[in-house]
Amino acid sequence: MSFLCGLEFSCDDSCISFFNNNNVVFSKIYKQSFIHMKFKGVVPNVALHEHIHGLGILFDWVFYDKFLIQQVIYTKGPGLNGSLFVGIVFSKLLAFFLNVSTIGVSHIEGHILSIFISFKFFSFPYVALLISGGHTFLVYVRGFMKYVLLGCSIDDSIGEVFDKVASYLNFGYPGGPVIESLSVNNDFFFNFMLPHPFFYQYGFNFSFSGLKTCTRNFINFSKNTINEVNICASFQNNSVDILLFKTIMILKYTNVRTLVIVGGCSANYFLCKKFSFFLKSSNVSVLSPSLEFCTDNASMITLIGYYYLKWGKYMCDEQFCCAYPMLDICSV
Ligand code: KG4
Ligand code: ZN
């Protein structure tokens, strides 16, 4: 049996995955969040060093499989330069010593198609809402390699804002899961008067920096008087409203009836529940990958390599870049 080996080292998680055909046979993540926690965010240099440490750990786990690797697939970007560097150099060396070739794939494309890990016979077209620590994108997915970027955040990404708000409240990193768990028993429509910036402005694009600043001011001015739980619930509710509003606009514009929510923040149960609730009446089905494939993972990277090989679309890294002008430009 031969395997495709995928490596994802773009941010703060060292991930490896093995595929046999399009089945995940092995998937492991060495998480660094316990280190970045004390800095309340990812520190690029620390991430680089931890990836080198992570490589040792990952390859201790998979040592016995190494001679059966048929192809090495790695994340070529976007991401933190140091982290990407470790992943790319290691992948190239591994491929060299095993005498196999490499494919560099886009992290964004990995997230966008990650739904196919959980639903193998999923069909196009769909609208993908990519919400992660690095990106907030609304993409019209017409097929494999046919992506139209329709909206993106003009400032902070949504995951970044979750992390920042958590750090204002001294909750550590990553902020999303803490904010979600604190908000869990709050009213579905609970809301302080936080703003809904860009609701009616700038077409399909988002802006979250105003909401972030407003939440920070709110925290500073209402110290000791307002419950943290309520702040978290309000912030979460407001940010979900902003995402929902623009997504509805895009669904109407494209007339597509399937919405796929991907990226780290799609692990947020409240968010997915609210989207499903409001889109049910328009007959839009809302789906997300299973929880382990919402946040960064190597299986989404290996999957792209699998499709690449299957459909004979193998290209060198440079050609691959050119095939994604929109996504490459917007992800810098
Ligand atoms: O996709 P991801 O693992 O990495 C990037 O590509 O950036 O996303 C990480 C982001 C972090 O900002 C984290 O706070 C957020 O996903 N996140 C969440 C939840 N779990 C992770 N945000 C909201 N609710 C969650 N349950
Ligand atoms: Zn990601």
Short mmCIF file of C-alpha atoms in Angstrom, two decimals, residues 50-216:
data_model
loop_
_atom_site.label_atom_id
_atom_site.label_comp_id
_atom_site.label_asym_id
_atom_site.label_seq_id
_atom_site.Cartn_x
_atom_site.Cartn_y
_atom_site.Cartn_z
CA GLU A 50 8.62 24.89 17.75
CA HIS A 51 8.03 23.52 14.23
CA ILE A 52 11.56 22.14 14.21
CA HIS A 53 10.77 20.45 17.52
CA GLY A 54 7.38 19.34 16.13
CA LEU A 55 9.02 17.68 13.12
CA GLY A 56 10.94 15.33 15.40
CA ILE A 57 7.76 14.40 17.23
CA LEU A 58 5.67 13.88 14.07
CA PHE A 59 8.27 11.75 12.37
CA ASP A 60 8.79 9.60 15.45
CA TRP A 61 5.12 8.71 15.09
CA VAL A 62 5.27 7.84 11.41
CA PHE A 63 8.78 6.55 10.98
CA TYR A 64 7.70 3.08 9.90
CA ASP A 65 5.68 4.41 6.96
CA LYS A 66 8.34 6.44 5.31
CA PHE A 67 9.34 4.04 2.54
CA LEU A 68 5.79 3.75 1.31
CA ILE A 69 5.37 7.46 0.58
CA GLN A 70 4.48 8.01 -3.06
CA GLN A 71 4.25 11.81 -3.05
CA VAL A 72 4.91 14.64 -0.61
CA ILE A 73 2.41 17.50 -0.51
CA TYR A 74 3.11 20.64 1.48
CA THR A 75 1.61 24.08 2.14
CA LYS A 76 3.37 26.64 -0.02
CA GLY A 77 1.48 29.60 1.47
CA PRO A 78 0.06 31.87 2.65
CA GLY A 79 1.31 31.82 6.21
CA LEU A 80 4.17 32.88 8.46
CA ASN A 81 7.42 32.94 6.51
CA GLY A 82 9.48 31.05 9.11
CA SER A 83 6.84 28.36 9.61
CA LEU A 84 6.37 27.87 5.87
CA PHE A 85 10.12 27.70 5.43
CA VAL A 86 10.48 24.80 7.86
CA GLY A 87 7.66 22.88 6.16
CA ILE A 88 8.88 23.51 2.62
CA VAL A 89 12.53 22.68 3.27
CA PHE A 90 11.61 19.56 5.17
CA SER A 91 9.16 18.38 2.47
CA LYS A 92 11.72 18.91 -0.30
CA LEU A 93 14.38 17.02 1.66
CA LEU A 94 12.04 14.17 2.50
CA ALA A 95 11.02 13.88 -1.16
CA PHE A 96 14.64 13.99 -2.25
CA PHE A 97 15.68 11.16 0.05
CA LEU A 98 12.66 9.04 -0.88
CA ASN A 99 13.09 9.83 -4.57
CA VAL A 100 9.50 11.06 -4.97
CA SER A 101 8.15 14.41 -6.16
CA THR A 102 6.46 17.26 -4.25
CA ILE A 103 3.38 19.39 -4.78
CA GLY A 104 3.03 22.78 -3.10
CA VAL A 105 -0.57 23.71 -2.42
CA SER A 106 -2.42 26.77 -1.18
CA HIS A 107 -3.55 26.79 2.43
CA ILE A 108 -6.65 28.72 1.38
CA GLU A 109 -7.60 26.15 -1.23
CA GLY A 110 -7.07 23.46 1.40
CA HIS A 111 -9.64 25.10 3.68
CA ILE A 112 -12.08 25.77 0.83
CA LEU A 113 -12.11 22.13 -0.28
CA SER A 114 -11.81 20.64 3.23
CA ILE A 115 -15.52 19.80 3.11
CA PHE A 116 -14.61 16.91 0.77
CA ILE A 117 -12.73 15.16 3.59
CA SER A 118 -15.98 14.72 5.50
CA PHE A 119 -18.38 14.52 2.52
CA LYS A 120 -16.65 12.63 -0.28
CA PHE A 121 -19.44 13.01 -2.82
CA PHE A 122 -20.15 16.67 -2.20
CA SER A 123 -20.97 18.60 -5.35
CA PHE A 124 -20.29 22.03 -6.84
CA PRO A 125 -21.22 24.87 -6.94
CA TYR A 126 -21.19 26.21 -3.41
CA VAL A 127 -20.33 29.38 -1.56
CA ALA A 128 -17.46 28.95 0.90
CA LEU A 129 -17.22 31.19 3.93
CA LEU A 130 -13.62 30.86 5.05
CA ILE A 131 -13.22 32.16 8.58
CA SER A 132 -9.86 31.61 10.22
CA GLY A 133 -7.10 33.38 12.09
CA GLY A 134 -5.59 34.57 8.81
CA HIS A 135 -8.55 35.08 6.49
CA THR A 136 -12.18 36.06 6.16
CA PHE A 137 -13.19 35.19 2.61
CA LEU A 138 -16.41 34.62 0.75
CA VAL A 139 -15.64 32.51 -2.28
CA TYR A 140 -17.90 31.28 -5.04
CA VAL A 141 -16.64 27.75 -5.72
CA ARG A 142 -17.72 26.65 -9.19
CA GLY A 143 -15.47 23.58 -9.30
CA PHE A 144 -12.00 22.33 -8.63
CA MET A 145 -9.62 25.23 -9.45
CA LYS A 146 -12.56 27.49 -10.28
CA TYR A 147 -12.79 29.99 -7.46
CA VAL A 148 -14.12 33.51 -7.51
CA LEU A 149 -13.30 35.64 -4.51
CA LEU A 150 -16.35 37.82 -3.92
CA GLY A 151 -15.71 39.31 -0.49
CA CYS A 152 -12.98 39.56 2.11
CA SER A 153 -12.14 41.47 5.25
CA ILE A 154 -10.55 44.80 4.53
CA ASP A 155 -8.76 44.77 7.91
CA ASP A 156 -8.61 42.14 10.69
CA SER A 157 -9.73 38.58 10.08
CA ILE A 158 -12.53 37.30 12.26
CA GLY A 159 -10.32 34.72 14.06
CA GLU A 160 -7.79 37.44 14.84
CA VAL A 161 -10.51 39.54 16.44
CA PHE A 162 -11.71 36.60 18.55
CA ASP A 163 -8.10 36.17 19.71
CA LYS A 164 -7.69 39.89 20.44
CA VAL A 165 -10.91 40.18 22.43
CA ALA A 166 -9.89 37.12 24.45
CA SER A 167 -6.52 38.73 25.14
CA TYR A 168 -8.20 41.98 26.35
CA LEU A 169 -10.01 39.78 28.85
CA ASN A 170 -6.77 37.92 29.74
CA PHE A 171 -8.02 34.59 28.44
CA GLY A 172 -4.89 33.51 26.53
CA TYR A 173 -4.67 31.98 23.05
CA PRO A 174 -6.54 30.80 20.99
CA GLY A 175 -9.42 33.04 21.96
CA GLY A 176 -12.23 31.57 19.87
CA PRO A 177 -12.88 28.41 21.89
CA VAL A 178 -12.79 30.33 25.23
CA ILE A 179 -15.19 33.01 24.01
CA GLU A 180 -17.52 30.36 22.67
CA SER A 181 -17.54 28.27 25.83
CA LEU A 182 -18.14 31.32 28.05
CA SER A 183 -21.02 32.47 25.84
CA VAL A 184 -22.65 29.09 25.63
CA ASN A 185 -25.59 29.61 27.93
CA ASN A 186 -26.43 33.09 26.77
CA ASP A 187 -29.46 34.13 24.88
CA PHE A 188 -29.37 33.48 21.13
CA PHE A 189 -30.21 37.13 20.47
CA PHE A 190 -28.37 38.59 23.44
CA ASN A 191 -26.67 41.84 22.55
CA PHE A 192 -25.00 44.87 24.10
CA MET A 193 -24.98 47.88 21.82
CA LEU A 194 -21.83 46.90 19.95
CA PRO A 195 -21.65 48.18 16.37
CA HIS A 196 -22.31 46.27 13.18
CA PRO A 197 -19.70 47.96 11.02
CA PHE A 198 -19.96 47.78 7.25
CA PHE A 199 -23.41 46.25 7.32
CA TYR A 200 -24.58 48.46 4.49
CA GLN A 201 -21.23 49.57 3.10
CA TYR A 202 -18.57 48.33 0.75
CA GLY A 203 -20.49 45.61 -1.02
CA PHE A 204 -19.53 42.10 0.00
CA ASN A 205 -16.49 43.05 2.08
CA PHE A 206 -16.20 42.86 5.85
CA SER A 207 -14.56 45.05 8.43
CA PHE A 208 -13.92 43.90 11.98
CA SER A 209 -11.46 46.43 13.38
CA GLY A 210 -14.26 48.78 14.50
CA LEU A 211 -15.98 46.01 16.41
CA LYS A 212 -12.65 45.04 17.96
CA THR A 213 -11.87 48.58 19.13
CA CYS A 214 -15.39 49.10 20.41
CA THR A 215 -15.27 45.86 22.38
CA ARG A 216 -11.90 46.87 23.85
#
